[in-house]
Amino acid sequence: MEHFFDSFFVLSTIFALCLGRIVKVPAGPLIRVEGRDIVIPCNVSHFDGPPEQDFDWELTQDSGSKMQVVSTLDSSFTDKSYEDRVNSGEIAVERTSASSVVLKIKHVKLTDSGKYKCLTPSTDASISGNYDAEVELRVISDSLKVAAPQSRSKTGSITEGSSFDLRCTASQDSVEGTRLSVTWEVRRGAASEKILSLNPDGGVMAGSDYSQRYQAGGVRLELLGNGVYRLVVSQALPTDEGTYVCVAGQWVKDESGAWKNILEKSTDVGEVKVTPIAPSLMVSVGGGNVTLNADSTLELTCTVATANSDAIRMEVTWYVSPTPSADQGSSRLLVHMDRDSVVNGSDAVTVSRVSADTTRLVFREVEKTDTGYYFCKVVGWMPQSGGTWYKAAEKTSTSVRVTVTSLEPTYSVLLSAPTTPHFSDDPTELECKVTDVQNANGTRMTVSWHYRKPTPADLPVSDDLIATMDQNWDLQAGEKYKERVGKGHIVLTKLDPAVFKLQVLHTRDTDRGEYFCTVSAWAQTKDHSWVKTKDVSSRNLPVSWDQEDPSLTVVATPLKAVFSGGDPFEMACKVTGKKLKNPKYSVLINVEEPSSRKIRKIMSMSQDSVTRLEEWNEKDRLDSVVLEKSSADEFRFRMYGTQISDAGYYYCEVTAWTPDAGNTWSEATRGISNKVKIDFENTGPAFNVSLHSDKLTVYPGQTVKIECVITVQGAAAGTDDISYDVKWSVSTEDKSVFLVSMDRWGVRTLTPRNGTSDCSLERIKPRTYRLSIHNTEDTDRGSYHCSVTPWLKTSDGAWQKSLEIQSEPVHLKVDFAMLESLKYPLLFGAGAALCVGLLAMLIGYIGARFCCKNALQDDMRGNRRLVSMEMD
């Protein structure tokens, strides 16, 4: 690698010595306008000596005289005729790098024309290459003119969709190498947007937002001769509003052959305001409210008035609404005609264009259901360049009321009861008859049967649908009667078109109440569908019989009392029913907890003598409760091996069930017994639970430990005679979540967690349990509880479960540590920066050691100047 760098250095030095010094300036001539600024760059390369080179600028005028303009080396180099302009900064030389400068001339004059030479004093070991370069500067007079004619431009306020044109004049004196450009712009506020440009090469270019319109001929730039340029805008849009500006530019080619702008002037041609047609659009429905008979023809006209109506096309849609608000969301569409007069309607409803601004709606054979508020909606479409259209305006007319009248059928409805029940399970028969029928030709009659339960006068009444017959005579049962109708226990028949019958084959006690029927009249529409025209209800007919309501009395009696844990408990429930026909009983044993007053279901037995455990979920004691049926009206509940936690108030809840004729059992009534108390003499120790935490506020990622300490007071007991079930939970604002538990055998149960934190539970002392939350996060905040259920060993070696004890909560808060979160990123960033710095120093040292040469000679900059070639 070292030999490679040495060889590269030697070859580079030989190449530079062979090529010699090179001084470069732009290729001329440079053409500039009088009064403008100019910058002429100059740079030197392939030289020896110090990296910073000096530069002298000289001017050779057209007359042949030479003048020293400015130098970076010698302040006395400047000719006296240029001293004032140099001292004032009008002429200056500025470094752009160690080996390049620019000559700046502000407000260039005609006398500044000539050939500018850039010279560099020699710092080379030997004379080789060129030490100067020359470029010609031509200063021309400012002859660029742009103006807006006072006439022959159509500006001001125009209507959307109209056309307008603008004109301006632009010219310049004919100078070799210069070209003229004209650009039309529109200014809206402080922003300007380019429309069309005539470039110096003779091509036309459109602005980004006008490219499509230009290609379609919507905007044009026309040359009228004598320096007049006209902008033509067809089918004006609201976005065409603004102040139009004509910009003229003078251009020359630079050394790369690209056109460079050297002068630009602009003038405001005129302000154009485009009036949208939307505010001028007026839509109305001819005439006022209309009343006509059914099967007649409805005719309505929709008239449109707007500015520039010749350019706009109308799309018309007719609606009918049940309300006068003309809301399309609740309206029905009748017919639609697009802007090309293509109609989308039906045989009954059509629309036609009467004139350019009027359309007519024709609705044949209207019906009563066609009554409503009719309105038309009009959308105005404007053409765009290229054959496209855009929505320019939209408006909805006010509605007119159309009333369709017809002769409604008239009839009466009578309800009678040919068969009434005298006892429960007797049949009931009701007959609904339609009488006094008039104007009912072609009308179809259907019936609905309803039941109303007797209620006190101060309570609202509610009706239950038994069954209904729709317009197609299909039967539909009410929700409460589906089963009975489906099994045929309730029968509906139609004896003739005007007589309907309801039969309840087996009347229940719950069927007592009032009945009525509603007869509906249906008329057929044009599309052969049926529409309801009238409802008439009969009077209410009561159905009842003399009978007392069933009742149930339940008495609970303790057969074996409980005085201490482990004793059996037995309770008998005696049922006495009245006014019940062949009843069966189901029983539910409940207990009311003494402290929380919470009701817990223990065990139940159905009317078919099927027993089931309800909320008795103690795994070790599933067989310790028994429910038996000792007789048809007596039940016995036993609990073996009672625990202290079984204390409470026990009672029976009995439901009486009676059968109907279809052997379907239904609930008749229910009763609740008195409460039997189970209590224990408390001779054992008393327990208390408290929580202790090492910290209540933690940061994410830390571990928090909470200890649950159990204290025992009263009668002493050894640690082997007491064990505990411990359960931990956390409560937030809206819920409580179980975390972990440990039973008296030391078996832990842990709930799966969704976050990154984890928790553990351990017994650190005989009466101390510690919950540890590892890698805490924000979701771990909340109130933590510890619940303890003590178990005591009796003298006979059995274990007794005591009541659950819950601690006061401990509130845990999780804070976000800003410094802690930024510690590792800052350390990693500092380490990376140090490594990059060391690597840069190493690369610099290698480059300085192997890639750079020693200076060939001391600094030769000083006062040594370039001597002429003859002296050499």
mmCIF file of N, CA, C and O in Angstrom, residues 225-300:
data_model
loop_
_atom_site.group_PDB
_atom_site.id
_atom_site.type_symbol
_atom_site.label_atom_id
_atom_site.label_comp_id
_atom_site.label_asym_id
_atom_site.label_seq_id
_atom_site.Cartn_x
_atom_site.Cartn_y
_atom_site.Cartn_z
ATOM 1 N N GLY A 225 -48.549 41.097 -34.468
ATOM 2 C CA GLY A 225 -47.672 41.970 -35.241
ATOM 3 C C GLY A 225 -47.435 43.294 -34.534
ATOM 4 O O GLY A 225 -48.185 43.693 -33.619
ATOM 5 N N ASN A 226 -46.368 43.971 -34.957
ATOM 6 C CA ASN A 226 -45.982 45.250 -34.357
ATOM 7 C C ASN A 226 -45.760 45.123 -32.852
ATOM 8 O O ASN A 226 -46.046 46.060 -32.099
ATOM 9 N N GLY A 227 -45.279 43.963 -32.411
ATOM 10 C CA GLY A 227 -44.962 43.773 -30.994
ATOM 11 C C GLY A 227 -46.172 43.592 -30.098
ATOM 12 O O GLY A 227 -46.043 43.751 -28.881
ATOM 13 N N VAL A 228 -47.340 43.232 -30.647
ATOM 14 C CA VAL A 228 -48.552 43.053 -29.859
ATOM 15 C C VAL A 228 -48.756 41.549 -29.608
ATOM 16 O O VAL A 228 -48.772 40.753 -30.552
ATOM 17 N N TYR A 229 -48.928 41.193 -28.333
ATOM 18 C CA TYR A 229 -49.123 39.790 -27.923
ATOM 19 C C TYR A 229 -50.464 39.702 -27.202
ATOM 20 O O TYR A 229 -50.721 40.440 -26.237
ATOM 21 N N ARG A 230 -51.331 38.783 -27.686
ATOM 22 C CA ARG A 230 -52.686 38.678 -27.135
ATOM 23 C C ARG A 230 -52.848 37.310 -26.441
ATOM 24 O O ARG A 230 -52.513 36.272 -27.009
ATOM 25 N N LEU A 231 -53.403 37.360 -25.198
ATOM 26 C CA LEU A 231 -53.774 36.160 -24.439
ATOM 27 C C LEU A 231 -55.283 35.975 -24.552
ATOM 28 O O LEU A 231 -56.051 36.882 -24.211
ATOM 29 N N VAL A 232 -55.726 34.820 -25.046
ATOM 30 C CA VAL A 232 -57.143 34.511 -25.216
ATOM 31 C C VAL A 232 -57.501 33.372 -24.259
ATOM 32 O O VAL A 232 -56.875 32.307 -24.301
ATOM 33 N N VAL A 233 -58.517 33.600 -23.398
ATOM 34 C CA VAL A 233 -59.004 32.595 -22.440
ATOM 35 C C VAL A 233 -60.456 32.294 -22.781
ATOM 36 O O VAL A 233 -61.315 33.190 -22.743
ATOM 37 N N SER A 234 -60.735 31.048 -23.136
ATOM 38 C CA SER A 234 -62.090 30.617 -23.468
ATOM 39 C C SER A 234 -62.715 29.905 -22.278
ATOM 40 O O SER A 234 -62.030 29.240 -21.501
ATOM 41 N N GLN A 235 -64.062 30.055 -22.181
ATOM 42 C CA GLN A 235 -64.843 29.346 -21.139
ATOM 43 C C GLN A 235 -64.222 29.572 -19.766
ATOM 44 O O GLN A 235 -63.682 28.677 -19.121
ATOM 45 N N ALA A 236 -64.298 30.806 -19.312
ATOM 46 C CA ALA A 236 -63.650 31.220 -18.070
ATOM 47 C C ALA A 236 -64.183 30.456 -16.876
ATOM 48 O O ALA A 236 -65.386 30.177 -16.774
ATOM 49 N N LEU A 237 -63.263 30.139 -15.974
ATOM 50 C CA LEU A 237 -63.594 29.458 -14.728
ATOM 51 C C LEU A 237 -63.498 30.456 -13.571
ATOM 52 O O LEU A 237 -62.826 31.489 -13.678
ATOM 53 N N PRO A 238 -64.143 30.172 -12.437
ATOM 54 C CA PRO A 238 -63.990 31.061 -11.275
ATOM 55 C C PRO A 238 -62.537 31.203 -10.840
ATOM 56 O O PRO A 238 -62.147 32.235 -10.289
ATOM 57 N N THR A 239 -61.705 30.191 -11.117
ATOM 58 C CA THR A 239 -60.292 30.273 -10.725
ATOM 59 C C THR A 239 -59.492 31.177 -11.643
ATOM 60 O O THR A 239 -58.307 31.436 -11.364
ATOM 61 N N ASP A 240 -60.070 31.657 -12.742
ATOM 62 C CA ASP A 240 -59.364 32.567 -13.642
ATOM 63 C C ASP A 240 -59.384 34.001 -13.138
ATOM 64 O O ASP A 240 -58.826 34.895 -13.773
ATOM 65 N N GLU A 241 -60.009 34.252 -12.026
ATOM 66 C CA GLU A 241 -60.083 35.611 -11.492
ATOM 67 C C GLU A 241 -58.729 36.042 -10.949
ATOM 68 O O GLU A 241 -58.019 35.263 -10.322
ATOM 69 N N GLY A 242 -58.361 37.305 -11.198
ATOM 70 C CA GLY A 242 -57.103 37.838 -10.693
ATOM 71 C C GLY A 242 -56.612 38.985 -11.556
ATOM 72 O O GLY A 242 -57.279 39.458 -12.478
ATOM 73 N N THR A 243 -55.391 39.481 -11.256
ATOM 74 C CA THR A 243 -54.748 40.556 -12.016
ATOM 75 C C THR A 243 -53.773 39.932 -12.997
ATOM 76 O O THR A 243 -52.868 39.173 -12.593
ATOM 77 N N TYR A 244 -53.930 40.237 -14.270
ATOM 78 C CA TYR A 244 -53.116 39.632 -15.326
ATOM 79 C C TYR A 244 -51.921 40.542 -15.623
ATOM 80 O O TYR A 244 -52.068 41.770 -15.759
ATOM 81 N N VAL A 245 -50.748 39.921 -15.701
ATOM 82 C CA VAL A 245 -49.481 40.635 -15.832
ATOM 83 C C VAL A 245 -48.783 40.140 -17.092
ATOM 84 O O VAL A 245 -48.732 38.924 -17.362
ATOM 85 N N CYS A 246 -48.222 41.088 -17.868
ATOM 86 C CA CYS A 246 -47.418 40.762 -19.048
ATOM 87 C C CYS A 246 -45.956 40.998 -18.705
ATOM 88 O O CYS A 246 -45.576 42.094 -18.261
ATOM 89 N N VAL A 247 -45.111 39.977 -18.843
ATOM 90 C CA VAL A 247 -43.699 40.025 -18.477
ATOM 91 C C VAL A 247 -42.870 39.852 -19.746
ATOM 92 O O VAL A 247 -43.022 38.857 -20.464
ATOM 93 N N ALA A 248 -41.971 40.832 -20.028
ATOM 94 C CA ALA A 248 -41.052 40.751 -21.168
ATOM 95 C C ALA A 248 -39.644 40.526 -20.646
ATOM 96 O O ALA A 248 -39.234 41.117 -19.639
ATOM 97 N N GLY A 249 -38.900 39.679 -21.325
ATOM 98 C CA GLY A 249 -37.541 39.356 -20.900
ATOM 99 C C GLY A 249 -36.560 39.438 -22.055
ATOM 100 O O GLY A 249 -36.908 39.188 -23.215
ATOM 101 N N GLN A 250 -35.301 39.818 -21.733
ATOM 102 C CA GLN A 250 -34.207 39.882 -22.714
ATOM 103 C C GLN A 250 -33.225 38.788 -22.351
ATOM 104 O O GLN A 250 -32.808 38.668 -21.194
ATOM 105 N N TRP A 251 -32.794 37.991 -23.368
ATOM 106 C CA TRP A 251 -32.028 36.776 -23.118
ATOM 107 C C TRP A 251 -30.780 36.756 -23.999
ATOM 108 O O TRP A 251 -30.783 37.285 -25.125
ATOM 109 N N VAL A 252 -29.737 36.137 -23.455
ATOM 110 C CA VAL A 252 -28.518 35.834 -24.214
ATOM 111 C C VAL A 252 -28.116 34.415 -23.875
ATOM 112 O O VAL A 252 -28.552 33.855 -22.863
ATOM 113 N N LYS A 253 -27.234 33.840 -24.731
ATOM 114 C CA LYS A 253 -26.752 32.487 -24.459
ATOM 115 C C LYS A 253 -25.481 32.550 -23.638
ATOM 116 O O LYS A 253 -24.608 33.398 -23.867
ATOM 117 N N ASP A 254 -25.377 31.609 -22.630
ATOM 118 C CA ASP A 254 -24.156 31.549 -21.834
ATOM 119 C C ASP A 254 -23.164 30.621 -22.515
ATOM 120 O O ASP A 254 -23.385 30.143 -23.638
ATOM 121 N N GLU A 255 -22.014 30.356 -21.838
ATOM 122 C CA GLU A 255 -20.954 29.579 -22.459
ATOM 123 C C GLU A 255 -21.374 28.136 -22.722
ATOM 124 O O GLU A 255 -20.797 27.463 -23.566
ATOM 125 N N SER A 256 -22.441 27.650 -22.013
ATOM 126 C CA SER A 256 -22.900 26.275 -22.248
ATOM 127 C C SER A 256 -23.924 26.203 -23.361
ATOM 128 O O SER A 256 -24.384 25.118 -23.713
ATOM 129 N N GLY A 257 -24.301 27.367 -23.930
ATOM 130 C CA GLY A 257 -25.284 27.387 -24.985
ATOM 131 C C GLY A 257 -26.710 27.520 -24.499
ATOM 132 O O GLY A 257 -27.639 27.564 -25.307
ATOM 133 N N ALA A 258 -26.912 27.599 -23.176
ATOM 134 C CA ALA A 258 -28.251 27.756 -22.624
ATOM 135 C C ALA A 258 -28.610 29.237 -22.568
ATOM 136 O O ALA A 258 -27.739 30.093 -22.417
ATOM 137 N N TRP A 259 -29.922 29.515 -22.668
ATOM 138 C CA TRP A 259 -30.370 30.895 -22.640
ATOM 139 C C TRP A 259 -30.367 31.422 -21.219
ATOM 140 O O TRP A 259 -30.807 30.761 -20.292
ATOM 141 N N LYS A 260 -29.858 32.680 -21.077
ATOM 142 C CA LYS A 260 -29.737 33.307 -19.763
ATOM 143 C C LYS A 260 -30.465 34.640 -19.808
ATOM 144 O O LYS A 260 -30.281 35.441 -20.719
ATOM 145 N N ASN A 261 -31.321 34.870 -18.809
ATOM 146 C CA ASN A 261 -32.077 36.107 -18.743
ATOM 147 C C ASN A 261 -31.207 37.227 -18.176
ATOM 148 O O ASN A 261 -30.644 37.100 -17.094
ATOM 149 N N ILE A 262 -31.113 38.337 -18.941
ATOM 150 C CA ILE A 262 -30.286 39.459 -18.471
ATOM 151 C C ILE A 262 -31.132 40.661 -18.091
ATOM 152 O O ILE A 262 -30.628 41.587 -17.450
ATOM 153 N N LEU A 263 -32.409 40.675 -18.474
ATOM 154 C CA LEU A 263 -33.264 41.808 -18.128
ATOM 155 C C LEU A 263 -34.715 41.350 -18.217
ATOM 156 O O LEU A 263 -35.079 40.572 -19.101
ATOM 157 N N GLU A 264 -35.530 41.866 -17.297
ATOM 158 C CA GLU A 264 -36.941 41.483 -17.269
ATOM 159 C C GLU A 264 -37.765 42.667 -16.797
ATOM 160 O O GLU A 264 -37.397 43.354 -15.824
ATOM 161 N N LYS A 265 -38.893 42.931 -17.484
ATOM 162 C CA LYS A 265 -39.806 44.001 -17.123
ATOM 163 C C LYS A 265 -41.240 43.463 -17.231
ATOM 164 O O LYS A 265 -41.522 42.579 -18.035
ATOM 165 N N SER A 266 -42.135 44.044 -16.405
ATOM 166 C CA SER A 266 -43.528 43.581 -16.398
ATOM 167 C C SER A 266 -44.454 44.760 -16.247
ATOM 168 O O SER A 266 -44.059 45.833 -15.777
ATOM 169 N N THR A 267 -45.709 44.540 -16.629
ATOM 170 C CA THR A 267 -46.750 45.551 -16.472
ATOM 171 C C THR A 267 -48.075 44.860 -16.206
ATOM 172 O O THR A 267 -48.331 43.763 -16.723
ATOM 173 N N ASP A 268 -48.896 45.477 -15.347
ATOM 174 C CA ASP A 268 -50.242 44.964 -15.076
ATOM 175 C C ASP A 268 -51.145 45.341 -16.228
ATOM 176 O O ASP A 268 -51.317 46.541 -16.547
ATOM 177 N N VAL A 269 -51.754 44.350 -16.876
ATOM 178 C CA VAL A 269 -52.607 44.596 -18.037
ATOM 179 C C VAL A 269 -54.040 44.894 -17.605
ATOM 180 O O VAL A 269 -54.687 45.790 -18.135
ATOM 181 N N GLY A 270 -54.560 44.167 -16.657
ATOM 182 C CA GLY A 270 -55.931 44.408 -16.205
ATOM 183 C C GLY A 270 -56.357 43.380 -15.177
ATOM 184 O O GLY A 270 -55.752 42.315 -15.039
ATOM 185 N N GLU A 271 -57.401 43.714 -14.429
ATOM 186 C CA GLU A 271 -57.961 42.827 -13.417
ATOM 187 C C GLU A 271 -59.243 42.204 -13.956
ATOM 188 O O GLU A 271 -60.115 42.909 -14.485
ATOM 189 N N VAL A 272 -59.346 40.894 -13.828
ATOM 190 C CA VAL A 272 -60.500 40.147 -14.327
ATOM 191 C C VAL A 272 -61.241 39.549 -13.131
ATOM 192 O O VAL A 272 -60.633 38.897 -12.276
ATOM 193 N N LYS A 273 -62.542 39.808 -13.073
ATOM 194 C CA LYS A 273 -63.396 39.215 -12.050
ATOM 195 C C LYS A 273 -64.400 38.295 -12.740
ATOM 196 O O LYS A 273 -65.082 38.723 -13.686
ATOM 197 N N VAL A 274 -64.461 37.036 -12.272
ATOM 198 C CA VAL A 274 -65.350 36.032 -12.856
ATOM 199 C C VAL A 274 -66.532 35.832 -11.910
ATOM 200 O O VAL A 274 -66.347 35.457 -10.747
ATOM 201 N N THR A 275 -67.718 36.110 -12.406
ATOM 202 C CA THR A 275 -68.934 35.959 -11.599
ATOM 203 C C THR A 275 -69.463 34.539 -11.759
ATOM 204 O O THR A 275 -69.856 34.144 -12.861
ATOM 205 N N PRO A 276 -69.486 33.716 -10.679
ATOM 206 C CA PRO A 276 -70.015 32.352 -10.798
ATOM 207 C C PRO A 276 -71.508 32.383 -11.113
ATOM 208 O O PRO A 276 -72.236 33.308 -10.733
ATOM 209 N N ILE A 277 -71.952 31.363 -11.807
ATOM 210 C CA ILE A 277 -73.371 31.299 -12.143
ATOM 211 C C ILE A 277 -74.191 30.700 -11.007
ATOM 212 O O ILE A 277 -75.420 30.805 -11.024
ATOM 213 N N ALA A 278 -73.521 30.065 -10.008
ATOM 214 C CA ALA A 278 -74.270 29.399 -8.933
ATOM 215 C C ALA A 278 -75.196 30.371 -8.191
ATOM 216 O O ALA A 278 -76.370 30.049 -7.956
ATOM 217 N N PRO A 279 -74.740 31.594 -7.783
ATOM 218 C CA PRO A 279 -75.661 32.487 -7.069
ATOM 219 C C PRO A 279 -76.842 32.932 -7.918
ATOM 220 O O PRO A 279 -77.893 33.287 -7.381
ATOM 221 N N SER A 280 -76.668 32.953 -9.239
ATOM 222 C CA SER A 280 -77.759 33.427 -10.093
ATOM 223 C C SER A 280 -78.741 32.326 -10.475
ATOM 224 O O SER A 280 -79.757 32.600 -11.119
ATOM 225 N N LEU A 281 -78.458 31.091 -10.108
ATOM 226 C CA LEU A 281 -79.338 29.979 -10.493
ATOM 227 C C LEU A 281 -80.614 30.018 -9.650
ATOM 228 O O LEU A 281 -80.562 29.982 -8.421
ATOM 229 N N MET A 282 -81.759 30.079 -10.301
ATOM 230 C CA MET A 282 -83.062 30.095 -9.645
ATOM 231 C C MET A 282 -83.892 28.937 -10.195
ATOM 232 O O MET A 282 -83.995 28.755 -11.409
ATOM 233 N N VAL A 283 -84.488 28.147 -9.295
ATOM 234 C CA VAL A 283 -85.281 26.977 -9.675
ATOM 235 C C VAL A 283 -86.636 27.085 -8.993
ATOM 236 O O VAL A 283 -86.706 27.350 -7.780
ATOM 237 N N SER A 284 -87.706 26.872 -9.725
ATOM 238 C CA SER A 284 -89.055 26.951 -9.160
ATOM 239 C C SER A 284 -89.958 25.947 -9.856
ATOM 240 O O SER A 284 -89.754 25.593 -11.019
ATOM 241 N N VAL A 285 -90.960 25.474 -9.103
ATOM 242 C CA VAL A 285 -91.982 24.575 -9.638
ATOM 243 C C VAL A 285 -93.214 25.419 -9.922
ATOM 244 O O VAL A 285 -93.724 26.121 -9.029
ATOM 245 N N GLY A 286 -93.681 25.361 -11.161
ATOM 246 C CA GLY A 286 -94.795 26.201 -11.576
ATOM 247 C C GLY A 286 -96.089 25.845 -10.892
ATOM 248 O O GLY A 286 -96.369 24.684 -10.584
ATOM 249 N N GLY A 287 -96.921 26.889 -10.642
ATOM 250 C CA GLY A 287 -98.227 26.678 -10.022
ATOM 251 C C GLY A 287 -98.117 26.539 -8.517
ATOM 252 O O GLY A 287 -97.038 26.554 -7.930
ATOM 253 N N GLY A 288 -99.259 26.354 -7.871
ATOM 254 C CA GLY A 288 -99.300 26.182 -6.423
ATOM 255 C C GLY A 288 -99.633 24.761 -6.051
ATOM 256 O O GLY A 288 -99.327 23.812 -6.785
ATOM 257 N N ASN A 289 -100.233 24.603 -4.874
ATOM 258 C CA ASN A 289 -100.617 23.270 -4.418
ATOM 259 C C ASN A 289 -101.687 22.688 -5.335
ATOM 260 O O ASN A 289 -102.543 23.399 -5.869
ATOM 261 N N VAL A 290 -101.634 21.370 -5.509
ATOM 262 C CA VAL A 290 -102.516 20.674 -6.463
ATOM 263 C C VAL A 290 -103.304 19.604 -5.719
ATOM 264 O O VAL A 290 -102.738 18.873 -4.883
ATOM 265 N N THR A 291 -104.597 19.521 -6.024
ATOM 266 C CA THR A 291 -105.462 18.455 -5.499
ATOM 267 C C THR A 291 -106.135 17.780 -6.689
ATOM 268 O O THR A 291 -106.734 18.457 -7.541
ATOM 269 N N LEU A 292 -106.047 16.457 -6.760
ATOM 270 C CA LEU A 292 -106.650 15.713 -7.870
ATOM 271 C C LEU A 292 -107.098 14.346 -7.385
ATOM 272 O O LEU A 292 -106.661 13.867 -6.321
ATOM 273 N N ASN A 293 -107.958 13.736 -8.177
ATOM 274 C CA ASN A 293 -108.507 12.435 -7.818
ATOM 275 C C ASN A 293 -107.554 11.318 -8.225
ATOM 276 O O ASN A 293 -106.686 11.485 -9.087
ATOM 277 N N ALA A 294 -107.729 10.185 -7.575
ATOM 278 C CA ALA A 294 -106.937 9.013 -7.921
ATOM 279 C C ALA A 294 -107.185 8.617 -9.379
ATOM 280 O O ALA A 294 -108.268 8.870 -9.933
ATOM 281 N N ASP A 295 -106.189 8.038 -10.014
ATOM 282 C CA ASP A 295 -106.179 7.607 -11.411
ATOM 283 C C ASP A 295 -106.115 8.781 -12.390
ATOM 284 O O ASP A 295 -106.255 8.584 -13.606
ATOM 285 N N SER A 296 -105.909 9.997 -11.899
ATOM 286 C CA SER A 296 -105.730 11.151 -12.780
ATOM 287 C C SER A 296 -104.265 11.286 -13.158
ATOM 288 O O SER A 296 -103.388 10.543 -12.675
ATOM 289 N N THR A 297 -103.980 12.286 -14.050
ATOM 290 C CA THR A 297 -102.607 12.549 -14.489
ATOM 291 C C THR A 297 -102.125 13.858 -13.879
ATOM 292 O O THR A 297 -102.801 14.896 -13.992
ATOM 293 N N LEU A 298 -100.950 13.806 -13.241
ATOM 294 C CA LEU A 298 -100.352 14.978 -12.613
ATOM 295 C C LEU A 298 -99.301 15.565 -13.546
ATOM 296 O O LEU A 298 -98.448 14.836 -14.068
ATOM 297 N N GLU A 299 -99.369 16.897 -13.766
ATOM 298 C CA GLU A 299 -98.377 17.592 -14.575
ATOM 299 C C GLU A 299 -97.817 18.769 -13.782
ATOM 300 O O GLU A 299 -98.587 19.598 -13.277
ATOM 301 N N LEU A 300 -96.489 18.833 -13.690
ATOM 302 C CA LEU A 300 -95.804 19.930 -13.013
ATOM 303 C C LEU A 300 -94.638 20.380 -13.879
ATOM 304 O O LEU A 300 -94.035 19.569 -14.603
#
